[in-house]
Amino acid sequence: MAGRLREMRCELSFLKNADGSACFSQGSTCIWASCSGPGDGHASKANEEAMTLDISYRANCGDNKFSVLNNIIQSTISKAINLELFPHTTIAVTIHGIQDDGSIGAVAINGACFALLDNGMPFEAVFCGVLVVRLKDELIIDPTTKQEASSTGRVLFAVCNGADGHPEVCSMDAIGQWDFNQLEAAWSLAQPSATAIFEFYRSVMQRKHSIDEH
Amino acid sequence: MSSEVLRGIDPRGYVSTFIREGVYPDGRGLLDEQKLVFKQGECGGVGSSVVSTQGVTVSCTIEASVSLVSDATLVDIQIESSQQLAEKDAEDYNNLLLSLFTNEHFIRRENLRCLDTSEKTLPLEWQLHVTLKVLSLEGSLLDAAVCAIGAALADTKLPSIALDHADTDESAIEKTQIQADYRTVHKLSLEEPLMCCSFGIFVDSGAKKNDEILLLTPTLEVIAVCRSTCSVVVGKNDLMVLIRERGRLSQFSLIKKMCMITAERRRKFVESLRSVV
């Protein structure tokens, strides 16, 4: 098992017109995420009881009408934020893939979380994304594009902290042939990586707020 | 208080009353399987099926066309959007089902080569156009869609191809050189059939222990109060080929139970498919 995350970098509030934004990268994979809202939305999408999420992942090329990542990002955010706090409103989260060198799904989830944190959204549980792939019976975390293309199985975990403080699965997409033992091993590998990502979140937010104090 | 009033004002309380007794509101056991009915060859195309399970009815029609050998995708799937299924959801399911084809869990790419009357492979490939129509949607679409595609592929019969183009001829193959010969038909060489089951994980906040309770194929009413949902697709050797979990899951070991239940259901489906063939 190879369990090392690539170097993470994050710049917050770099888009002036968005309520929250983040430029986040893991290794050479980089995304820009922006978050605008809660605010007025189209009447046809208005929900009397909860906030409406408008999630859009856009790759740097191709048709961006639909993306396979929209579903997992939307589901994760809907569990991490109490949407009933903001009825009759809409929040738009847009993630642009700037450069893809593997684990774009996990990086997009992390970037979305940073944009929401930058916006000051009240979280029930902060979340992060971790991708684990199987390459010749070895599990690799945060793979590059080359490793991902050669893999025989992929699992994308969206992880949040449970009530007992331990990481728990918030969403999961797995493809490829997995038996339960391999899947459990992938989850065991993802947990310390998720803890490391949460530590990174903490350090970035501490740096942001310490600058604001001056 | 009338049960209907409770159902309207506190759906979670209404459902948890039944789940504590180990049944759904309709009386079904929490892990009891729903009946699955399928019929092949009724919807036209080179292969087709209609599958009905847990309130969802889906028809699948497969059309085929011949193409030159290339790296292009050989299968395209379209779920026709309807009033019951939004375009965004239809596209999402399209991508999921297409990923099963791309990863060769339904059929390997090399088994889509055209064959002549003597079963010799030709430098031509079959392109399959899979169309799914949702006839009713009162539960999980993925369960019925995976079975429908599997049954339609098992029903598919493709004609032999007569190719009037020498092996040593380096010029491009013309359309006029390709003829379909319906006197000899071939069935597709498929991978082991897949089975999809959807589960809900319910947490009874009123109970002393907040254990996660596993529910097999919950109805839409129960899904709305579940903490999380999970769809598991199982294939050959009882391995999980696709898992889609949405919501918080603290007991990871529940996935093992989901896999076992889906594998058992798959065995019954495979026996039924083989008995029809």
PDB file of N, CA and C in Angstrom, chain A residues 53 65-68 71-72 74-76 79 124-125 152 157 160-163 168-184 187, chain B residues 87-89 91-92 95-96 99-100 103 105 212 226-228 230 235-236 238-250 252-256 259:
ATOM      1  N   LEU A  53     -29.094  23.481  -3.925  1.00  0.00           N
ATOM      2  CA  LEU A  53     -27.682  23.431  -4.304  1.00  0.00           C
ATOM      3  C   LEU A  53     -27.572  23.408  -5.818  1.00  0.00           C
ATOM      4  N   LYS A  65     -21.923  20.299 -19.904  1.00  0.00           N
ATOM      5  CA  LYS A  65     -23.321  20.360 -19.474  1.00  0.00           C
ATOM      6  C   LYS A  65     -23.550  19.449 -18.266  1.00  0.00           C
ATOM      7  N   PHE A  66     -22.984  18.244 -18.323  1.00  0.00           N
ATOM      8  CA  PHE A  66     -23.106  17.321 -17.195  1.00  0.00           C
ATOM      9  C   PHE A  66     -21.714  16.811 -16.858  1.00  0.00           C
ATOM     10  N   SER A  67     -21.503  16.510 -15.584  1.00  0.00           N
ATOM     11  CA  SER A  67     -20.249  15.876 -15.206  1.00  0.00           C
ATOM     12  C   SER A  67     -20.568  14.757 -14.225  1.00  0.00           C
ATOM     13  N   VAL A  68     -19.758  13.703 -14.284  1.00  0.00           N
ATOM     14  CA  VAL A  68     -19.984  12.573 -13.366  1.00  0.00           C
ATOM     15  C   VAL A  68     -19.719  12.978 -11.925  1.00  0.00           C
ATOM     16  N   ASN A  71     -22.779  14.671  -9.052  1.00  0.00           N
ATOM     17  CA  ASN A  71     -23.640  13.931  -8.132  1.00  0.00           C
ATOM     18  C   ASN A  71     -22.980  13.728  -6.778  1.00  0.00           C
ATOM     19  N   ILE A  72     -21.710  13.290  -6.769  1.00  0.00           N
ATOM     20  CA  ILE A  72     -21.057  13.007  -5.480  1.00  0.00           C
ATOM     21  C   ILE A  72     -20.792  14.305  -4.720  1.00  0.00           C
ATOM     22  N   GLN A  74     -22.572  17.110  -4.906  1.00  0.00           N
ATOM     23  CA  GLN A  74     -23.871  17.598  -4.422  1.00  0.00           C
ATOM     24  C   GLN A  74     -24.321  16.805  -3.202  1.00  0.00           C
ATOM     25  N   SER A  75     -24.206  15.486  -3.283  1.00  0.00           N
ATOM     26  CA  SER A  75     -24.637  14.651  -2.163  1.00  0.00           C
ATOM     27  C   SER A  75     -23.805  14.945  -0.912  1.00  0.00           C
ATOM     28  N   THR A  76     -22.496  15.119  -1.081  1.00  0.00           N
ATOM     29  CA  THR A  76     -21.613  15.361   0.070  1.00  0.00           C
ATOM     30  C   THR A  76     -21.950  16.688   0.732  1.00  0.00           C
ATOM     31  N   LYS A  79     -25.110  16.683   2.809  1.00  0.00           N
ATOM     32  CA  LYS A  79     -25.011  16.027   4.128  1.00  0.00           C
ATOM     33  C   LYS A  79     -24.148  16.841   5.088  1.00  0.00           C
ATOM     34  N   GLU A 124     -22.094  21.207   9.403  1.00  0.00           N
ATOM     35  CA  GLU A 124     -22.352  20.181  10.427  1.00  0.00           C
ATOM     36  C   GLU A 124     -21.115  19.314  10.554  1.00  0.00           C
ATOM     37  N   ALA A 125     -20.463  19.068   9.442  1.00  0.00           N
ATOM     38  CA  ALA A 125     -19.210  18.301   9.455  1.00  0.00           C
ATOM     39  C   ALA A 125     -18.427  18.681   8.213  1.00  0.00           C
ATOM     40  N   THR A 152      -6.810  -0.993 -12.011  1.00  0.00           N
ATOM     41  CA  THR A 152      -7.887  -1.956 -12.282  1.00  0.00           C
ATOM     42  C   THR A 152      -9.094  -1.706 -11.389  1.00  0.00           C
ATOM     43  N   PHE A 157     -13.597   8.356  -2.105  1.00  0.00           N
ATOM     44  CA  PHE A 157     -14.266   8.534  -0.821  1.00  0.00           C
ATOM     45  C   PHE A 157     -14.466  10.023  -0.572  1.00  0.00           C
ATOM     46  N   CYS A 160     -15.981  12.566   6.165  1.00  0.00           N
ATOM     47  CA  CYS A 160     -16.221  13.618   7.147  1.00  0.00           C
ATOM     48  C   CYS A 160     -15.936  13.021   8.527  1.00  0.00           C
ATOM     49  N   ASN A 161     -15.870  13.874   9.531  1.00  0.00           N
ATOM     50  CA  ASN A 161     -15.627  13.376  10.883  1.00  0.00           C
ATOM     51  C   ASN A 161     -16.932  12.954  11.527  1.00  0.00           C
ATOM     52  N   GLY A 162     -16.920  11.770  12.095  1.00  0.00           N
ATOM     53  CA  GLY A 162     -18.123  11.269  12.751  1.00  0.00           C
ATOM     54  C   GLY A 162     -18.289  11.888  14.137  1.00  0.00           C
ATOM     55  N   ALA A 163     -19.374  11.486  14.830  1.00  0.00           N
ATOM     56  CA  ALA A 163     -19.666  12.025  16.159  1.00  0.00           C
ATOM     57  C   ALA A 163     -18.560  11.680  17.159  1.00  0.00           C
ATOM     58  N   GLU A 168     -15.543   9.142   8.927  1.00  0.00           N
ATOM     59  CA  GLU A 168     -16.542   8.200   8.424  1.00  0.00           C
ATOM     60  C   GLU A 168     -16.898   8.571   6.985  1.00  0.00           C
ATOM     61  N   VAL A 169     -17.419   7.566   6.271  1.00  0.00           N
ATOM     62  CA  VAL A 169     -17.738   7.757   4.858  1.00  0.00           C
ATOM     63  C   VAL A 169     -18.945   8.666   4.736  1.00  0.00           C
ATOM     64  N   CYS A 170     -18.822   9.673   3.875  1.00  0.00           N
ATOM     65  CA  CYS A 170     -19.946  10.569   3.620  1.00  0.00           C
ATOM     66  C   CYS A 170     -20.566  10.256   2.249  1.00  0.00           C
ATOM     67  N   SER A 171     -19.728   9.875   1.305  1.00  0.00           N
ATOM     68  CA  SER A 171     -20.165   9.386  -0.003  1.00  0.00           C
ATOM     69  C   SER A 171     -19.049   8.518  -0.537  1.00  0.00           C
ATOM     70  N   MET A 172     -19.404   7.614  -1.444  1.00  0.00           N
ATOM     71  CA  MET A 172     -18.379   6.733  -2.006  1.00  0.00           C
ATOM     72  C   MET A 172     -18.786   6.300  -3.393  1.00  0.00           C
ATOM     73  N   ASP A 173     -17.838   6.349  -4.325  1.00  0.00           N
ATOM     74  CA  ASP A 173     -18.053   5.807  -5.670  1.00  0.00           C
ATOM     75  C   ASP A 173     -16.923   4.831  -5.945  1.00  0.00           C
ATOM     76  N   ALA A 174     -17.265   3.584  -6.201  1.00  0.00           N
ATOM     77  CA  ALA A 174     -16.243   2.579  -6.494  1.00  0.00           C
ATOM     78  C   ALA A 174     -16.562   1.940  -7.828  1.00  0.00           C
ATOM     79  N   ILE A 175     -15.524   1.723  -8.627  1.00  0.00           N
ATOM     80  CA  ILE A 175     -15.677   1.037  -9.914  1.00  0.00           C
ATOM     81  C   ILE A 175     -14.508   0.082 -10.052  1.00  0.00           C
ATOM     82  N   GLY A 176     -14.757  -1.059 -10.717  1.00  0.00           N
ATOM     83  CA  GLY A 176     -13.701  -2.078 -10.819  1.00  0.00           C
ATOM     84  C   GLY A 176     -14.124  -3.255  -9.967  1.00  0.00           C
ATOM     85  N   GLN A 177     -13.388  -4.357 -10.026  1.00  0.00           N
ATOM     86  CA  GLN A 177     -13.789  -5.550  -9.265  1.00  0.00           C
ATOM     87  C   GLN A 177     -13.156  -5.512  -7.885  1.00  0.00           C
ATOM     88  N   TRP A 178     -14.004  -5.390  -6.862  1.00  0.00           N
ATOM     89  CA  TRP A 178     -13.524  -5.291  -5.488  1.00  0.00           C
ATOM     90  C   TRP A 178     -14.156  -6.390  -4.641  1.00  0.00           C
ATOM     91  N   ASP A 179     -13.338  -7.036  -3.812  1.00  0.00           N
ATOM     92  CA  ASP A 179     -13.965  -7.831  -2.765  1.00  0.00           C
ATOM     93  C   ASP A 179     -13.938  -6.981  -1.486  1.00  0.00           C
ATOM     94  N   PHE A 180     -14.653  -7.430  -0.469  1.00  0.00           N
ATOM     95  CA  PHE A 180     -14.834  -6.566   0.699  1.00  0.00           C
ATOM     96  C   PHE A 180     -13.509  -6.281   1.396  1.00  0.00           C
ATOM     97  N   ASN A 181     -12.616  -7.282   1.444  1.00  0.00           N
ATOM     98  CA  ASN A 181     -11.340  -7.080   2.144  1.00  0.00           C
ATOM     99  C   ASN A 181     -10.505  -5.981   1.486  1.00  0.00           C
ATOM    100  N   GLN A 182     -10.497  -5.968   0.161  1.00  0.00           N
ATOM    101  CA  GLN A 182      -9.733  -4.933  -0.552  1.00  0.00           C
ATOM    102  C   GLN A 182     -10.367  -3.564  -0.311  1.00  0.00           C
ATOM    103  N   LEU A 183     -11.700  -3.556  -0.315  1.00  0.00           N
ATOM    104  CA  LEU A 183     -12.400  -2.275  -0.123  1.00  0.00           C
ATOM    105  C   LEU A 183     -12.131  -1.744   1.282  1.00  0.00           C
ATOM    106  N   GLU A 184     -12.124  -2.662   2.237  1.00  0.00           N
ATOM    107  CA  GLU A 184     -11.866  -2.255   3.620  1.00  0.00           C
ATOM    108  C   GLU A 184     -10.434  -1.745   3.765  1.00  0.00           C
ATOM    109  N   TRP A 187     -10.309   1.699   2.479  1.00  0.00           N
ATOM    110  CA  TRP A 187     -10.875   2.631   3.456  1.00  0.00           C
ATOM    111  C   TRP A 187      -9.875   2.880   4.592  1.00  0.00           C
TER     112      TRP A 187
ATOM    113  N   GLU B  87     -33.858  15.245 -16.659  1.00  0.00           N
ATOM    114  CA  GLU B  87     -32.756  15.072 -17.620  1.00  0.00           C
ATOM    115  C   GLU B  87     -31.415  14.905 -16.892  1.00  0.00           C
ATOM    116  N   LYS B  88     -31.254  15.665 -15.803  1.00  0.00           N
ATOM    117  CA  LYS B  88     -29.983  15.596 -15.062  1.00  0.00           C
ATOM    118  C   LYS B  88     -29.791  14.191 -14.468  1.00  0.00           C
ATOM    119  N   ASP B  89     -30.875  13.630 -13.902  1.00  0.00           N
ATOM    120  CA  ASP B  89     -30.776  12.292 -13.316  1.00  0.00           C
ATOM    121  C   ASP B  89     -30.559  11.252 -14.406  1.00  0.00           C
ATOM    122  N   GLU B  91     -29.032  11.648 -17.237  1.00  0.00           N
ATOM    123  CA  GLU B  91     -27.642  11.734 -17.684  1.00  0.00           C
ATOM    124  C   GLU B  91     -26.709  11.087 -16.657  1.00  0.00           C
ATOM    125  N   ASP B  92     -27.027  11.257 -15.383  1.00  0.00           N
ATOM    126  CA  ASP B  92     -26.208  10.671 -14.323  1.00  0.00           C
ATOM    127  C   ASP B  92     -26.237   9.142 -14.405  1.00  0.00           C
ATOM    128  N   ASN B  95     -24.208   7.845 -17.357  1.00  0.00           N
ATOM    129  CA  ASN B  95     -22.767   7.784 -17.098  1.00  0.00           C
ATOM    130  C   ASN B  95     -22.411   6.557 -16.263  1.00  0.00           C
ATOM    131  N   LEU B  96     -23.270   6.255 -15.280  1.00  0.00           N
ATOM    132  CA  LEU B  96     -23.016   5.081 -14.431  1.00  0.00           C
ATOM    133  C   LEU B  96     -23.033   3.789 -15.246  1.00  0.00           C
ATOM    134  N   SER B  99     -20.172   3.425 -17.605  1.00  0.00           N
ATOM    135  CA  SER B  99     -18.907   3.045 -16.948  1.00  0.00           C
ATOM    136  C   SER B  99     -18.833   1.523 -16.802  1.00  0.00           C
ATOM    137  N   LEU B 100     -19.985   0.862 -16.640  1.00  0.00           N
ATOM    138  CA  LEU B 100     -19.981  -0.605 -16.569  1.00  0.00           C
ATOM    139  C   LEU B 100     -19.575  -1.205 -17.915  1.00  0.00           C
ATOM    140  N   ASN B 103     -15.728  -0.456 -18.545  1.00  0.00           N
ATOM    141  CA  ASN B 103     -14.856  -1.350 -17.768  1.00  0.00           C
ATOM    142  C   ASN B 103     -15.106  -2.821 -18.093  1.00  0.00           C
ATOM    143  N   HIS B 105     -17.626  -4.880 -17.922  1.00  0.00           N
ATOM    144  CA  HIS B 105     -18.320  -5.762 -16.979  1.00  0.00           C
ATOM    145  C   HIS B 105     -19.528  -6.433 -17.627  1.00  0.00           C
ATOM    146  N   GLU B 212     -27.034   1.404  13.105  1.00  0.00           N
ATOM    147  CA  GLU B 212     -27.450   1.574  11.717  1.00  0.00           C
ATOM    148  C   GLU B 212     -28.167   0.302  11.272  1.00  0.00           C
ATOM    149  N   CYS B 226     -34.018   7.881   5.367  1.00  0.00           N
ATOM    150  CA  CYS B 226     -32.797   7.114   5.623  1.00  0.00           C
ATOM    151  C   CYS B 226     -31.612   8.062   5.773  1.00  0.00           C
ATOM    152  N   ARG B 227     -30.639   7.621   6.565  1.00  0.00           N
ATOM    153  CA  ARG B 227     -29.448   8.426   6.743  1.00  0.00           C
ATOM    154  C   ARG B 227     -28.582   8.357   5.497  1.00  0.00           C
ATOM    155  N   SER B 228     -28.557   7.192   4.871  1.00  0.00           N
ATOM    156  CA  SER B 228     -27.771   7.059   3.648  1.00  0.00           C
ATOM    157  C   SER B 228     -28.363   5.957   2.786  1.00  0.00           C
ATOM    158  N   CYS B 230     -27.293   3.152  -0.598  1.00  0.00           N
ATOM    159  CA  CYS B 230     -26.156   2.532  -1.262  1.00  0.00           C
ATOM    160  C   CYS B 230     -26.660   1.597  -2.337  1.00  0.00           C
ATOM    161  N   GLY B 235     -20.855  -8.823  -9.742  1.00  0.00           N
ATOM    162  CA  GLY B 235     -20.667  -9.590 -10.976  1.00  0.00           C
ATOM    163  C   GLY B 235     -20.014 -10.932 -10.701  1.00  0.00           C
ATOM    164  N   LYS B 236     -19.148 -11.308 -11.630  1.00  0.00           N
ATOM    165  CA  LYS B 236     -18.496 -12.624 -11.574  1.00  0.00           C
ATOM    166  C   LYS B 236     -17.746 -12.832 -10.268  1.00  0.00           C
ATOM    167  N   ASP B 238     -18.764 -13.088  -7.389  1.00  0.00           N
ATOM    168  CA  ASP B 238     -19.359 -12.302  -6.291  1.00  0.00           C
ATOM    169  C   ASP B 238     -18.522 -11.068  -5.940  1.00  0.00           C
ATOM    170  N   LEU B 239     -17.830 -10.514  -6.935  1.00  0.00           N
ATOM    171  CA  LEU B 239     -17.053  -9.293  -6.687  1.00  0.00           C
ATOM    172  C   LEU B 239     -17.926  -8.071  -6.975  1.00  0.00           C
ATOM    173  N   MET B 240     -17.715  -7.020  -6.205  1.00  0.00           N
ATOM    174  CA  MET B 240     -18.481  -5.786  -6.407  1.00  0.00           C
ATOM    175  C   MET B 240     -17.852  -5.006  -7.557  1.00  0.00           C
ATOM    176  N   VAL B 241     -18.621  -4.719  -8.587  1.00  0.00           N
ATOM    177  CA  VAL B 241     -18.067  -4.003  -9.733  1.00  0.00           C
ATOM    178  C   VAL B 241     -18.413  -2.522  -9.702  1.00  0.00           C
ATOM    179  N   LEU B 242     -19.437  -2.164  -8.934  1.00  0.00           N
ATOM    180  CA  LEU B 242     -19.787  -0.750  -8.814  1.00  0.00           C
ATOM    181  C   LEU B 242     -20.479  -0.553  -7.475  1.00  0.00           C
ATOM    182  N   ILE B 243     -20.073   0.491  -6.779  1.00  0.00           N
ATOM    183  CA  ILE B 243     -20.736   0.851  -5.526  1.00  0.00           C
ATOM    184  C   ILE B 243     -20.975   2.344  -5.558  1.00  0.00           C
ATOM    185  N   ARG B 244     -22.202   2.719  -5.241  1.00  0.00           N
ATOM    186  CA  ARG B 244     -22.504   4.148  -5.136  1.00  0.00           C
ATOM    187  C   ARG B 244     -23.172   4.348  -3.785  1.00  0.00           C
ATOM    188  N   GLU B 245     -22.469   4.976  -2.889  1.00  0.00           N
ATOM    189  CA  GLU B 245     -22.986   5.202  -1.538  1.00  0.00           C
ATOM    190  C   GLU B 245     -23.161   6.696  -1.339  1.00  0.00           C
ATOM    191  N   ARG B 246     -24.313   7.074  -0.837  1.00  0.00           N
ATOM    192  CA  ARG B 246     -24.586   8.487  -0.609  1.00  0.00           C
ATOM    193  C   ARG B 246     -25.131   8.664   0.808  1.00  0.00           C
ATOM    194  N   GLY B 247     -24.428   9.449   1.606  1.00  0.00           N
ATOM    195  CA  GLY B 247     -24.855   9.681   2.984  1.00  0.00           C
ATOM    196  C   GLY B 247     -23.827   9.112   3.941  1.00  0.00           C
ATOM    197  N   ARG B 248     -23.993   9.413   5.234  1.00  0.00           N
ATOM    198  CA  ARG B 248     -22.987   9.022   6.209  1.00  0.00           C
ATOM    199  C   ARG B 248     -23.139   7.566   6.606  1.00  0.00           C
ATOM    200  N   LEU B 249     -22.006   6.887   6.617  1.00  0.00           N
ATOM    201  CA  LEU B 249     -21.981   5.464   6.931  1.00  0.00           C
ATOM    202  C   LEU B 249     -20.880   5.235   7.942  1.00  0.00           C
ATOM    203  N   SER B 250     -21.253   4.911   9.190  1.00  0.00           N
ATOM    204  CA  SER B 250     -20.199   4.718  10.202  1.00  0.00           C
ATOM    205  C   SER B 250     -19.790   3.252  10.308  1.00  0.00           C
ATOM    206  N   PHE B 252     -18.701   0.444   8.340  1.00  0.00           N
ATOM    207  CA  PHE B 252     -18.252   0.075   6.995  1.00  0.00           C
ATOM    208  C   PHE B 252     -18.543  -1.393   6.700  1.00  0.00           C
ATOM    209  N   SER B 253     -18.630  -2.208   7.762  1.00  0.00           N
ATOM    210  CA  SER B 253     -18.856  -3.651   7.585  1.00  0.00           C
ATOM    211  C   SER B 253     -20.228  -3.954   6.976  1.00  0.00           C
ATOM    212  N   LEU B 254     -21.146  -2.988   6.998  1.00  0.00           N
ATOM    213  CA  LEU B 254     -22.467  -3.226   6.370  1.00  0.00           C
ATOM    214  C   LEU B 254     -22.336  -3.492   4.882  1.00  0.00           C
ATOM    215  N   ILE B 255     -21.257  -2.982   4.272  1.00  0.00           N
ATOM    216  CA  ILE B 255     -21.071  -3.179   2.834  1.00  0.00           C
ATOM    217  C   ILE B 255     -20.864  -4.661   2.532  1.00  0.00           C
ATOM    218  N   LYS B 256     -20.234  -5.376   3.446  1.00  0.00           N
ATOM    219  CA  LYS B 256     -20.034  -6.816   3.243  1.00  0.00           C
ATOM    220  C   LYS B 256     -21.386  -7.528   3.199  1.00  0.00           C
ATOM    221  N   CYS B 259     -23.081  -6.859  -0.072  1.00  0.00           N
ATOM    222  CA  CYS B 259     -22.490  -7.646  -1.152  1.00  0.00           C
ATOM    223  C   CYS B 259     -23.024  -9.074  -1.118  1.00  0.00           C
TER     224      CYS B 259
END
